[in-house]
mmCIF file of N, CA and C in Angstrom:
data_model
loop_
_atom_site.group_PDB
_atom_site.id
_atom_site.type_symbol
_atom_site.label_atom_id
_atom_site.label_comp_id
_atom_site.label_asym_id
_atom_site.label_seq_id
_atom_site.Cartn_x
_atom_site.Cartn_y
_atom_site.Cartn_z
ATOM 1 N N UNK T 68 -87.288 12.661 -82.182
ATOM 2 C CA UNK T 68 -86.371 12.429 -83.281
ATOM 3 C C UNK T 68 -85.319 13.527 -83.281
ATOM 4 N N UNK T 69 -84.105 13.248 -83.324
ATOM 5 C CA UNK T 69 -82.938 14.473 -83.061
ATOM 6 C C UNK T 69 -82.336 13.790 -84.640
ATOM 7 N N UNK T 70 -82.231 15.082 -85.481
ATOM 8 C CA UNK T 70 -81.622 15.074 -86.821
ATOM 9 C C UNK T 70 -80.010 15.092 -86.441
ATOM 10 N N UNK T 71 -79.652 15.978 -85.631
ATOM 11 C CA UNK T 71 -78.170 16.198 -85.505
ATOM 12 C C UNK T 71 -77.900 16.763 -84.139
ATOM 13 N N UNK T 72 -77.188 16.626 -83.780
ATOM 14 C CA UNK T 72 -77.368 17.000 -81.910
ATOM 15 C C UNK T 72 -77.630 18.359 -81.789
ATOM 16 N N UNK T 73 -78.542 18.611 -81.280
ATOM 17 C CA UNK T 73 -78.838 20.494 -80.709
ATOM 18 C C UNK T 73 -79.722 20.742 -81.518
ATOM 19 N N UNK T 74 -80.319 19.877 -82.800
ATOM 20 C CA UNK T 74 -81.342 20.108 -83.755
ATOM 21 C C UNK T 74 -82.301 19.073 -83.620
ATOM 22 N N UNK T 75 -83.794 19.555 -84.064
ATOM 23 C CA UNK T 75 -84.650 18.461 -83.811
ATOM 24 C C UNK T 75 -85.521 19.056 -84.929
ATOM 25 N N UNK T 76 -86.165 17.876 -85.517
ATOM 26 C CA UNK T 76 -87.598 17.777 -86.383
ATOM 27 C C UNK T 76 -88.564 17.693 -85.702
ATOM 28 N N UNK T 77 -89.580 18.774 -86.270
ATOM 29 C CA UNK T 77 -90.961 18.599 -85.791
ATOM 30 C C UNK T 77 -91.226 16.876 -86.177
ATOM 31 N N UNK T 78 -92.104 16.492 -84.988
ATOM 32 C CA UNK T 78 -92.904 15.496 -85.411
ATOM 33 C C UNK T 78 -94.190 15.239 -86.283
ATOM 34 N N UNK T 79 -94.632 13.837 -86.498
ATOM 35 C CA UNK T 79 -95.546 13.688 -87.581
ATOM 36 C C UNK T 79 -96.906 14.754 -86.840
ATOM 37 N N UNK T 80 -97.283 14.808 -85.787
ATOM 38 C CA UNK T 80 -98.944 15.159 -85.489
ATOM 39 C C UNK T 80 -98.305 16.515 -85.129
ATOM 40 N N UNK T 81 -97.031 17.462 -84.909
ATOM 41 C CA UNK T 81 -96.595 18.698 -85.030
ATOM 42 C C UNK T 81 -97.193 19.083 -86.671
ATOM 43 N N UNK T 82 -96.679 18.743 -87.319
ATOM 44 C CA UNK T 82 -96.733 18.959 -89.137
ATOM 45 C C UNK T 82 -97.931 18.962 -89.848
ATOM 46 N N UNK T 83 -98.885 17.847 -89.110
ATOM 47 C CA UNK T 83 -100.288 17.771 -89.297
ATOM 48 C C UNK T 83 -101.412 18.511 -88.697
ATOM 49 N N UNK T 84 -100.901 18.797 -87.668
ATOM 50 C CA UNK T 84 -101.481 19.927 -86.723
ATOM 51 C C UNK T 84 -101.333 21.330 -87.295
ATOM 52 N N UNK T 85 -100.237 21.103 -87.654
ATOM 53 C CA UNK T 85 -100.122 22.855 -89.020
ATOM 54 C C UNK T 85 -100.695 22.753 -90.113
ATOM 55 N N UNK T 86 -100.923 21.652 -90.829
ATOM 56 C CA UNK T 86 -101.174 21.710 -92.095
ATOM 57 C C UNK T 86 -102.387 21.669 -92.135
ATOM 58 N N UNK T 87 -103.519 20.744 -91.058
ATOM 59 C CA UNK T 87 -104.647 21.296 -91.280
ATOM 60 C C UNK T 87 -105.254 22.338 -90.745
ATOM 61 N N UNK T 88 -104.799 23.030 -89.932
ATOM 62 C CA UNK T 88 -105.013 24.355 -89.202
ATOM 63 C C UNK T 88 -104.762 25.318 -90.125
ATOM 64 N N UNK T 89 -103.512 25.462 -90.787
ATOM 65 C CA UNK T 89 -103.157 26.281 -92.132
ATOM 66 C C UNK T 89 -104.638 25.884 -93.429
ATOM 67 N N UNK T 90 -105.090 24.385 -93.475
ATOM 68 C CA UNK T 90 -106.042 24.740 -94.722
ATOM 69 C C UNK T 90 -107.665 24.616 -93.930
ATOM 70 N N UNK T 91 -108.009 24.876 -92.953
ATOM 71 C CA UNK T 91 -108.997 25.521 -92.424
ATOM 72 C C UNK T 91 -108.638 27.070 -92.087
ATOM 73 N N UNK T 92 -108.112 27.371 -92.115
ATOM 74 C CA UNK T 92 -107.463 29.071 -91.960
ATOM 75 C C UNK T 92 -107.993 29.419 -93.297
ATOM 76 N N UNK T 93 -107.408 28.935 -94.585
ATOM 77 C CA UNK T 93 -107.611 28.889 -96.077
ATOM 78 C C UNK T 93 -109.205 29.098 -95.783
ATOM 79 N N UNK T 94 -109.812 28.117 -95.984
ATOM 80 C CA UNK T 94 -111.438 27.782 -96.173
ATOM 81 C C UNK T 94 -111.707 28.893 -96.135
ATOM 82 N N UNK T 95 -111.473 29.349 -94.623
ATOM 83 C CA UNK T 95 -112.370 30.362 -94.251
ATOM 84 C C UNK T 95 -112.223 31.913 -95.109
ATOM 85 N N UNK T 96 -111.347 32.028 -96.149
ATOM 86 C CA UNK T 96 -110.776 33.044 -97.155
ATOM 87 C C UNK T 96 -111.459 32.984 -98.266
ATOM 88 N N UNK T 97 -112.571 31.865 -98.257
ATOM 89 C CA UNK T 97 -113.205 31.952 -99.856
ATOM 90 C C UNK T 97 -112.991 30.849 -100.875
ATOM 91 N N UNK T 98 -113.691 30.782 -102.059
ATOM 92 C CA UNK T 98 -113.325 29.433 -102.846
ATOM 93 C C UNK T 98 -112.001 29.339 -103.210
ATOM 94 N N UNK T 99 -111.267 30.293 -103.377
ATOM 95 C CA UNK T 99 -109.860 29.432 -103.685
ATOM 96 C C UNK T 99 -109.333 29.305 -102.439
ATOM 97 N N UNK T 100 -109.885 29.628 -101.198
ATOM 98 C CA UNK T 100 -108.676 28.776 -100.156
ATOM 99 C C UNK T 100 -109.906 27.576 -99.514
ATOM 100 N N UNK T 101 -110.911 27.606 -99.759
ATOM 101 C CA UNK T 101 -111.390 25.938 -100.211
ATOM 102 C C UNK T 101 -110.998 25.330 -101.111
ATOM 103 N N UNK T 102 -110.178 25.817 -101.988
ATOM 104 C CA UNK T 102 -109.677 24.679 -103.111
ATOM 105 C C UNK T 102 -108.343 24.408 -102.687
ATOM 106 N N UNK T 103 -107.596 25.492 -102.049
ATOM 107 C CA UNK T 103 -106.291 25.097 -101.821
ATOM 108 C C UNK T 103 -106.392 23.954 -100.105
ATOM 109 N N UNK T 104 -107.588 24.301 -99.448
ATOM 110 C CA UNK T 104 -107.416 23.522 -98.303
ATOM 111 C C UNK T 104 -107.688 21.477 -99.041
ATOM 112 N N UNK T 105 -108.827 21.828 -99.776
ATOM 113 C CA UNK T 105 -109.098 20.660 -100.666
ATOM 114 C C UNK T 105 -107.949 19.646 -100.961
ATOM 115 N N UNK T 106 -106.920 20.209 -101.689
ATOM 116 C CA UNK T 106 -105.630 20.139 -102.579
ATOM 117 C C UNK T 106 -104.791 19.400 -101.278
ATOM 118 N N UNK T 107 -104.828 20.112 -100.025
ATOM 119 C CA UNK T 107 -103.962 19.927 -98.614
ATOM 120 C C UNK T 107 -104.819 18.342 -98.469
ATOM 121 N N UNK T 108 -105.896 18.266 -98.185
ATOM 122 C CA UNK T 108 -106.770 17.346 -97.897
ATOM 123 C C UNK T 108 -106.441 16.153 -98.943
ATOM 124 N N UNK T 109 -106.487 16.148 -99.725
ATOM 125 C CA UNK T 109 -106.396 15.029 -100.697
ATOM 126 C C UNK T 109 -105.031 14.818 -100.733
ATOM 127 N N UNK T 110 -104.190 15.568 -100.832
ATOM 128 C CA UNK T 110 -102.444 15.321 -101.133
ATOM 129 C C UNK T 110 -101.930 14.627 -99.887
ATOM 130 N N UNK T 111 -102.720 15.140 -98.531
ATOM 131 C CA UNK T 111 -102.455 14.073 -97.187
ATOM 132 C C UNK T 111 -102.606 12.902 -97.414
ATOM 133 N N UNK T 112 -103.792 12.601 -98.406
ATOM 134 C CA UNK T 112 -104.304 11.234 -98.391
ATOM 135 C C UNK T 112 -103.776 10.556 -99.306
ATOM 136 N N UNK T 113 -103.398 11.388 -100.403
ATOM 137 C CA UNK T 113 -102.644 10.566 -101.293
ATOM 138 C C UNK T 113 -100.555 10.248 -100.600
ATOM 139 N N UNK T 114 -100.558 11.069 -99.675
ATOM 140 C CA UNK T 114 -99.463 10.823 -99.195
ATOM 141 C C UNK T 114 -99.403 9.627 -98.063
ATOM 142 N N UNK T 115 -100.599 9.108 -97.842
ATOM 143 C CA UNK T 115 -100.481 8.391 -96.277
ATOM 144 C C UNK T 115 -100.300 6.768 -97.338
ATOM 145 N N UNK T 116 -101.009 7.144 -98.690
ATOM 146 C CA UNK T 116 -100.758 5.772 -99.006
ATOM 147 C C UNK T 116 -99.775 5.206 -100.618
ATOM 148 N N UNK T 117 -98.641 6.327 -99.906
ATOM 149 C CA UNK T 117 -97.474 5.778 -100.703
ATOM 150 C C UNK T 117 -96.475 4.648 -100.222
ATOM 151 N N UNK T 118 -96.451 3.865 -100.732
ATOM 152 C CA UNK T 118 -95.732 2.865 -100.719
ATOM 153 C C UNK T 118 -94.217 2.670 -100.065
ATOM 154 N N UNK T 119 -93.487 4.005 -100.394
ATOM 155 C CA UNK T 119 -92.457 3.783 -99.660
ATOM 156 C C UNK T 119 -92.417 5.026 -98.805
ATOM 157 N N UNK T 120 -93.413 5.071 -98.089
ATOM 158 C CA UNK T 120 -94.008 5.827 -96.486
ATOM 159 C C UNK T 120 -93.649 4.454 -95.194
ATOM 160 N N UNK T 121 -92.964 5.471 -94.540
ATOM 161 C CA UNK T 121 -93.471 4.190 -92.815
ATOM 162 C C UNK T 121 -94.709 4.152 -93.110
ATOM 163 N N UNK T 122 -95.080 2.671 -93.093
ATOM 164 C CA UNK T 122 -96.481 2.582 -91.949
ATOM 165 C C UNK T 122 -97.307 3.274 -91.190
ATOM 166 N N UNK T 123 -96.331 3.156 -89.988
ATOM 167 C CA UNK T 123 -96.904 4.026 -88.464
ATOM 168 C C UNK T 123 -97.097 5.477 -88.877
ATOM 169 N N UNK T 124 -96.356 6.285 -90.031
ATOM 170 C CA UNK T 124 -96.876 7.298 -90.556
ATOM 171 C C UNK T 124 -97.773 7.678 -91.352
ATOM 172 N N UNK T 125 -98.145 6.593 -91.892
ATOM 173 C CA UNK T 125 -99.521 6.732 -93.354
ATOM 174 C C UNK T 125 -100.276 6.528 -92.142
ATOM 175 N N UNK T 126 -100.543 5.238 -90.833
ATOM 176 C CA UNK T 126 -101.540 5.045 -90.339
ATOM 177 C C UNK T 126 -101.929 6.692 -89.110
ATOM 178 N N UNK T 127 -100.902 7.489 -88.931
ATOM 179 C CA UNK T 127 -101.032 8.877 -87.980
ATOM 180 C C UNK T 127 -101.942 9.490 -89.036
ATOM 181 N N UNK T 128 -101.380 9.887 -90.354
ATOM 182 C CA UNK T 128 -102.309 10.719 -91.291
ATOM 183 C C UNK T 128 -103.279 10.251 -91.224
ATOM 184 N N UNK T 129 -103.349 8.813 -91.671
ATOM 185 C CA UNK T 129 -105.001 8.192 -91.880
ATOM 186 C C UNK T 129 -105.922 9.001 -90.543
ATOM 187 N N UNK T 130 -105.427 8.674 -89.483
ATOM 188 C CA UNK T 130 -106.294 8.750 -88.398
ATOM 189 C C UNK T 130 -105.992 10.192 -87.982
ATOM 190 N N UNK T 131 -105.569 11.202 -88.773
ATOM 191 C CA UNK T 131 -105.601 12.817 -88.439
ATOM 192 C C UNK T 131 -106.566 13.085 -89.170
ATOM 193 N N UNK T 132 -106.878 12.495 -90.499
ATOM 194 C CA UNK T 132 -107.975 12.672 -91.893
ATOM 195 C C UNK T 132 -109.162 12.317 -91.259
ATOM 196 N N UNK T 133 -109.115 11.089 -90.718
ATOM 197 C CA UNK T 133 -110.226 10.383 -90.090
ATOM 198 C C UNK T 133 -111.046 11.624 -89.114
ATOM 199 N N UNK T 134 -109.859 12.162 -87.956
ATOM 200 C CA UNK T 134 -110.842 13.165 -87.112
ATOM 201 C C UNK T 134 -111.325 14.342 -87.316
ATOM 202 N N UNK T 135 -110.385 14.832 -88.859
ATOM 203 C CA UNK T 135 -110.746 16.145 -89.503
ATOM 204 C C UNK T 135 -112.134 15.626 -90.497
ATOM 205 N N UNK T 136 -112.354 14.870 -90.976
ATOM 206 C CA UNK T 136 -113.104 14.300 -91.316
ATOM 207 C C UNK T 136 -114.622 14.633 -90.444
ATOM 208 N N UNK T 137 -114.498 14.198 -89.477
ATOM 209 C CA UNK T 137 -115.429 14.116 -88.230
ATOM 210 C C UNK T 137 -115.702 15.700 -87.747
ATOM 211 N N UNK T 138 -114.639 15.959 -87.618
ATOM 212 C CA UNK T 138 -115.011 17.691 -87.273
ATOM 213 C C UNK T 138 -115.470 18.268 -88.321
ATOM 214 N N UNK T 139 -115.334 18.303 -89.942
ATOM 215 C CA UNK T 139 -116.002 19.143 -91.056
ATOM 216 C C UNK T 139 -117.278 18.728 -90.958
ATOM 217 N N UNK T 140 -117.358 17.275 -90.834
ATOM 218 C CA UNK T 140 -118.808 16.814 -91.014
ATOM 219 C C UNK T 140 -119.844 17.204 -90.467
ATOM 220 N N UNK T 141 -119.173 17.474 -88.925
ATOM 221 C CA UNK T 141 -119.820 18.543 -87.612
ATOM 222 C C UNK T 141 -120.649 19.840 -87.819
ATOM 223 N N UNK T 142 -119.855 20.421 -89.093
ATOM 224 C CA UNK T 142 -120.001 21.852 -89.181
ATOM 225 C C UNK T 142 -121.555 22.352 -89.359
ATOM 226 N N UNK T 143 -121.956 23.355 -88.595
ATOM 227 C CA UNK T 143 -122.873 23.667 -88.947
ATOM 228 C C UNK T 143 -123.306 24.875 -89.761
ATOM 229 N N UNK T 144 -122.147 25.588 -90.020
ATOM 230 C CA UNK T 144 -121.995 26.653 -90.549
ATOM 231 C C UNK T 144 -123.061 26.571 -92.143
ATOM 232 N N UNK T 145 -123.691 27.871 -92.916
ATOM 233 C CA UNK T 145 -124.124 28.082 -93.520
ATOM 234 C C UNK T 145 -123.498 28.386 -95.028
ATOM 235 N N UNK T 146 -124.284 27.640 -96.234
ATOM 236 C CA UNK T 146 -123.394 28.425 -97.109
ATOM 237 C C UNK T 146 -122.163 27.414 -97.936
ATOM 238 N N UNK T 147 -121.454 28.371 -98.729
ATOM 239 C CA UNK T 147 -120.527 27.503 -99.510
ATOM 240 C C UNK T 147 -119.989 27.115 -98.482
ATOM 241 N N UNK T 148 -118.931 27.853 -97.213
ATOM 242 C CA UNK T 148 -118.439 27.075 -96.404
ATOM 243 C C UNK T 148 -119.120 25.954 -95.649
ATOM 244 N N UNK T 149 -120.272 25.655 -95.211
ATOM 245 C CA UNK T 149 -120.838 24.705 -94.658
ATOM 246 C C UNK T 149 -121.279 23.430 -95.496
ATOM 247 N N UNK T 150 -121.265 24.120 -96.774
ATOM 248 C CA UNK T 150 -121.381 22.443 -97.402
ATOM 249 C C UNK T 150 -119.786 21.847 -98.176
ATOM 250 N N UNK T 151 -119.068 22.917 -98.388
ATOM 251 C CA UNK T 151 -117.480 22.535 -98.131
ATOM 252 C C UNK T 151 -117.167 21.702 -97.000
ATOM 253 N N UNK T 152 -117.159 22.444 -96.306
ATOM 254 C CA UNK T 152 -116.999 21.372 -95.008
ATOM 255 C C UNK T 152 -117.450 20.137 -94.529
ATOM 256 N N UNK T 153 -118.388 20.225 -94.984
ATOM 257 C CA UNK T 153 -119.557 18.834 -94.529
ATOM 258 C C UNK T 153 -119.302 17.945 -95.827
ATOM 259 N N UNK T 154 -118.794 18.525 -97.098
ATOM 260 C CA UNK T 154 -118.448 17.877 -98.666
ATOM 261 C C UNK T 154 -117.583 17.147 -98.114
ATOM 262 N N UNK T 155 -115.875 18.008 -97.945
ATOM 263 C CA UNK T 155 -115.076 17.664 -97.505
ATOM 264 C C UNK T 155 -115.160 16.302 -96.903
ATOM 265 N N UNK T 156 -115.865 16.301 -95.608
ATOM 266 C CA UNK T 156 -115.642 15.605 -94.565
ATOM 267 C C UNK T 156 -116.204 14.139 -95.067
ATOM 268 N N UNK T 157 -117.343 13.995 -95.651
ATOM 269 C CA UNK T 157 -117.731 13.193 -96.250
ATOM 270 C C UNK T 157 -116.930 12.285 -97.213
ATOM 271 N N UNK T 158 -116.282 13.203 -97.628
ATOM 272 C CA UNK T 158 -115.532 12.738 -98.828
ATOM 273 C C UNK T 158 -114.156 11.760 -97.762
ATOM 274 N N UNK T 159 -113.774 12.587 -97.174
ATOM 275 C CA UNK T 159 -112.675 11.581 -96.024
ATOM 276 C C UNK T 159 -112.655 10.759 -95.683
ATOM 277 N N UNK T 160 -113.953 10.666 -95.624
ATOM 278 C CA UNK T 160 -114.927 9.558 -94.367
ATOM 279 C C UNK T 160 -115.063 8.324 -95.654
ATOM 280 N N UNK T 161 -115.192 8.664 -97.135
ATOM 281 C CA UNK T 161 -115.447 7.259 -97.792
ATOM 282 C C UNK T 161 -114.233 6.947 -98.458
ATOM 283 N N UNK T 162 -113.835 5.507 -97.968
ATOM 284 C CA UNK T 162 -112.488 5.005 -98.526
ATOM 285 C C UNK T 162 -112.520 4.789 -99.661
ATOM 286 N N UNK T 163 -113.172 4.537 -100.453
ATOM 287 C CA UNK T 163 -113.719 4.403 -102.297
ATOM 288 C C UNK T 163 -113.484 5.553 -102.800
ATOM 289 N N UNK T 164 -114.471 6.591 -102.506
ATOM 290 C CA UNK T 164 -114.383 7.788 -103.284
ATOM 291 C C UNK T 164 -113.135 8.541 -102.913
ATOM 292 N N UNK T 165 -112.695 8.618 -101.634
ATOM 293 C CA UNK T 165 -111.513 9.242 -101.403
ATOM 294 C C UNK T 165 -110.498 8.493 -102.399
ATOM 295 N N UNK T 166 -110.098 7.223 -102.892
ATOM 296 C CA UNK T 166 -108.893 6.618 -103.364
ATOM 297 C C UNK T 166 -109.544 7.250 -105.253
ATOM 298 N N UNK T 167 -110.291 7.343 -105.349
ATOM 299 C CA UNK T 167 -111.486 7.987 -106.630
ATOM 300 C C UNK T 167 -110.094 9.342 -106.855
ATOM 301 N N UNK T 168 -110.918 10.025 -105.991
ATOM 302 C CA UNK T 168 -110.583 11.616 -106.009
ATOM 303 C C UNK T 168 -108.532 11.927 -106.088
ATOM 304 N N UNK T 169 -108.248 10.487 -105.207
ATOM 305 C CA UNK T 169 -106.942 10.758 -105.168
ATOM 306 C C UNK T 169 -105.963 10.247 -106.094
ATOM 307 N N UNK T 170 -106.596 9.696 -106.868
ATOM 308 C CA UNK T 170 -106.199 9.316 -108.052
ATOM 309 C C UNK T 170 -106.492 10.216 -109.591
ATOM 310 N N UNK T 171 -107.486 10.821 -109.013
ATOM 311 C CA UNK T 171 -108.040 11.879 -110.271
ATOM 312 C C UNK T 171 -106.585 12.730 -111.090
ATOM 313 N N UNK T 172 -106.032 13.198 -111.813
ATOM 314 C CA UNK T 172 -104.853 13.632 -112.084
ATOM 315 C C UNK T 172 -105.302 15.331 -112.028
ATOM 316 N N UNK T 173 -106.629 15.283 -112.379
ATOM 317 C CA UNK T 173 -107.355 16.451 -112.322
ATOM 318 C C UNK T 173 -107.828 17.527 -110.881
ATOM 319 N N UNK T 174 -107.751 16.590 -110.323
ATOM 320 C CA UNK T 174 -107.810 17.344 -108.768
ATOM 321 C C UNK T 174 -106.674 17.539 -108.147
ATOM 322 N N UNK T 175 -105.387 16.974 -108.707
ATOM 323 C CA UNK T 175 -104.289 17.851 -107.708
ATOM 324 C C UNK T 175 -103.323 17.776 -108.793
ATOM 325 N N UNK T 176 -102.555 18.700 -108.467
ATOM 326 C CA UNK T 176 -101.605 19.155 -109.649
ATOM 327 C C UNK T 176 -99.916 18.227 -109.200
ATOM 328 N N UNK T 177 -99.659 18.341 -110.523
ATOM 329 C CA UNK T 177 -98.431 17.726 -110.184
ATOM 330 C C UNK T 177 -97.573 18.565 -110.308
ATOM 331 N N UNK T 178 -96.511 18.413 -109.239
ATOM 332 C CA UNK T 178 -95.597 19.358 -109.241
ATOM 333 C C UNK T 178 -94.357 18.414 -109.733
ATOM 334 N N UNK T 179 -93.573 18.980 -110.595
ATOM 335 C CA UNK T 179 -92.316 18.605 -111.450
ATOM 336 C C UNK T 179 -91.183 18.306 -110.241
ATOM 337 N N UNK T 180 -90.307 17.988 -110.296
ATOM 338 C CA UNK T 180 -89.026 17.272 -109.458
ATOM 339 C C UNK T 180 -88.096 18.324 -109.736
ATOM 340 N N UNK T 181 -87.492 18.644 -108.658
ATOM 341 C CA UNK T 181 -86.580 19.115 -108.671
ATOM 342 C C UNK T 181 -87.147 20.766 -108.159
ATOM 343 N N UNK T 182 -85.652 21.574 -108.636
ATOM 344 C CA UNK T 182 -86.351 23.210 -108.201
ATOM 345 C C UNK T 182 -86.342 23.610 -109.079
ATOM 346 N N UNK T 183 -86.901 24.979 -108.978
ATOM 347 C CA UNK T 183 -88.080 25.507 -110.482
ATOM 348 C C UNK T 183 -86.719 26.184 -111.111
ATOM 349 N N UNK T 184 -87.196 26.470 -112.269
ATOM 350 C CA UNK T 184 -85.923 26.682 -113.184
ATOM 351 C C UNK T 184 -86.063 28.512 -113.009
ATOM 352 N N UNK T 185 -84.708 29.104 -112.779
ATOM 353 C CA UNK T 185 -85.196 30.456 -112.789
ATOM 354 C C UNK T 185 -84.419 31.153 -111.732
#
Protein backbone atom coordinates (compact mmCIF):
# COMPACT_ATOMS: atom_id res chain seq x y z
CA UNK A 1 0.00 0.00 0.00
CA UNK A 2 1.87 3.40 -0.99
CA UNK A 3 -0.06 6.43 0.84
CA UNK A 4 1.83 9.02 -1.32
CA UNK A 5 4.82 8.27 -3.50
CA UNK A 6 8.17 7.72 -1.43
CA UNK A 7 5.77 6.97 1.63
CA UNK A 8 4.31 3.73 2.66
CA UNK A 9 1.97 2.30 5.53
CA UNK A 10 2.81 -0.43 7.57
CA UNK A 11 0.60 -3.27 6.75
CA UNK A 12 -2.31 -5.03 8.58
CA UNK A 13 -0.01 -8.26 10.11
CA UNK A 14 3.09 -5.34 10.43
CA UNK A 15 0.61 -3.45 13.12
CA UNK A 16 -0.58 -6.68 14.61
CA UNK A 17 2.67 -8.11 14.95
CA UNK A 18 3.46 -4.92 17.16
CA UNK A 19 0.54 -4.73 18.98
CA UNK A 20 0.58 -8.08 20.27
CA UNK A 21 4.23 -8.29 20.93
CA UNK A 22 3.88 -4.75 22.68
CA UNK A 23 0.88 -6.42 25.05
CA UNK A 24 2.82 -9.63 25.81
CA UNK A 25 5.89 -7.37 26.61
CA UNK A 26 3.06 -5.64 29.06
CA UNK A 27 1.96 -9.09 30.72
CA UNK A 28 5.12 -9.85 31.54
CA UNK A 29 5.35 -6.27 33.84
CA UNK A 30 2.64 -7.37 36.26
CA UNK A 31 -1.22 -6.94 36.72
CA UNK A 32 -1.59 -3.73 35.22
CA UNK A 33 0.27 -4.64 32.06
CA UNK A 34 -2.06 -7.80 32.09
CA UNK A 35 -4.81 -5.49 32.14
CA UNK A 36 -3.48 -3.19 29.64
CA UNK A 37 -2.44 -6.29 27.31
CA UNK A 38 -6.23 -7.55 28.12
CA UNK A 39 -7.70 -4.01 26.97
CA UNK A 40 -5.19 -4.58 23.51
CA UNK A 41 -6.83 -8.09 23.28
CA UNK A 42 -10.38 -7.28 23.46
CA UNK A 43 -10.24 -3.76 21.60
CA UNK A 44 -8.62 -6.04 18.55
CA UNK A 45 -11.65 -7.96 18.77
CA UNK A 46 -13.96 -5.49 19.17
CA UNK A 47 -12.24 -3.79 16.22
CA UNK A 48 -12.24 -6.82 13.71
CA UNK A 49 -16.01 -6.68 14.06
CA UNK A 50 -16.94 -3.21 13.18
CA UNK A 51 -19.07 -2.79 10.57
CA UNK A 52 -17.52 -0.30 8.55
CA UNK A 53 -13.98 -2.34 8.68
CA UNK A 54 -12.81 -4.18 5.26
CA UNK A 55 -13.62 -7.59 5.59
CA UNK A 56 -10.28 -9.06 4.55
CA UNK A 57 -9.16 -6.93 7.60
CA UNK A 58 -11.54 -7.98 10.49
CA UNK A 59 -10.96 -11.61 8.92
CA UNK A 60 -6.50 -10.97 9.33
CA UNK A 61 -7.32 -9.83 13.07
CA UNK A 62 -9.76 -12.62 13.58
CA UNK A 63 -7.14 -15.10 12.55
CA UNK A 64 -4.05 -13.12 14.43
CA UNK A 65 -6.52 -13.49 17.79
CA UNK A 66 -7.20 -16.95 16.74
CA UNK A 67 -3.19 -17.88 16.86
CA UNK A 68 -2.48 -15.66 19.88
CA UNK A 69 -5.18 -17.37 21.31
CA UNK A 70 -3.43 -20.77 20.70
CA UNK A 71 -0.07 -19.64 21.87
CA UNK A 72 -1.49 -18.18 25.51
CA UNK A 73 -3.37 -21.29 25.82
CA UNK A 74 0.10 -23.10 25.32
CA UNK A 75 1.58 -21.37 28.20
CA UNK A 76 2.96 -23.19 30.73
CA UNK A 77 4.23 -20.70 32.83
CA UNK A 78 3.27 -20.55 36.63
CA UNK A 79 1.23 -18.17 38.55
CA UNK A 80 -0.88 -15.03 37.82
CA UNK A 81 0.92 -14.93 34.52
CA UNK A 82 0.14 -18.51 33.55
CA UNK A 83 -3.39 -18.46 34.25
CA UNK A 84 -3.59 -14.91 32.48
CA UNK A 85 -2.42 -16.38 29.69
CA UNK A 86 -4.16 -19.56 29.48
CA UNK A 87 -7.52 -17.06 30.79
CA UNK A 88 -6.75 -14.93 28.02
CA UNK A 89 -6.43 -17.47 25.45
CA UNK A 90 -9.46 -19.22 26.33
CA UNK A 91 -11.37 -16.38 26.35
CA UNK A 92 -10.28 -15.76 22.38
CA UNK A 93 -10.85 -19.07 21.57
CA UNK A 94 -14.84 -18.69 22.65
CA UNK A 95 -16.88 -16.72 20.13
CA UNK A 96 -19.85 -16.17 22.77
CA UNK A 97 -17.96 -15.08 25.62
CA UNK A 98 -15.49 -13.12 23.64
CA UNK A 99 -18.62 -10.98 21.84
CA UNK A 100 -19.84 -11.09 26.06
CA UNK A 101 -16.64 -9.39 27.17
CA UNK A 102 -16.56 -7.11 24.09
CA UNK A 103 -19.49 -5.66 24.59
CA UNK A 104 -19.08 -5.24 28.40
CA UNK A 105 -18.77 -1.19 28.62
CA UNK A 106 -16.92 -2.15 31.77
CA UNK A 107 -13.95 -3.87 30.39
CA UNK A 108 -12.70 -1.32 28.00
CA UNK A 109 -12.84 2.22 28.34
CA UNK A 110 -14.10 4.56 26.03
CA UNK A 111 -12.11 6.99 24.73
CA UNK A 112 -13.95 10.44 23.74
CA UNK A 113 -13.49 11.73 19.90
CA UNK A 114 -11.46 13.99 19.04
CA UNK A 115 -8.04 15.37 20.89
CA UNK A 116 -7.87 15.82 24.53
CA UNK A 117 -8.63 19.24 25.55
CA UNK A 118 -5.48 20.95 26.98
Amino acid sequence: FQSEPGYSAPNVNTILYRLISHADDMAKRGSVGRRIATTIALDLARTSREQTLSRSIGLQIDGRLSTWAAELSESRKRGAQGDWARGLGALLSDREALDIAINDENLLPKVPPGSPIG
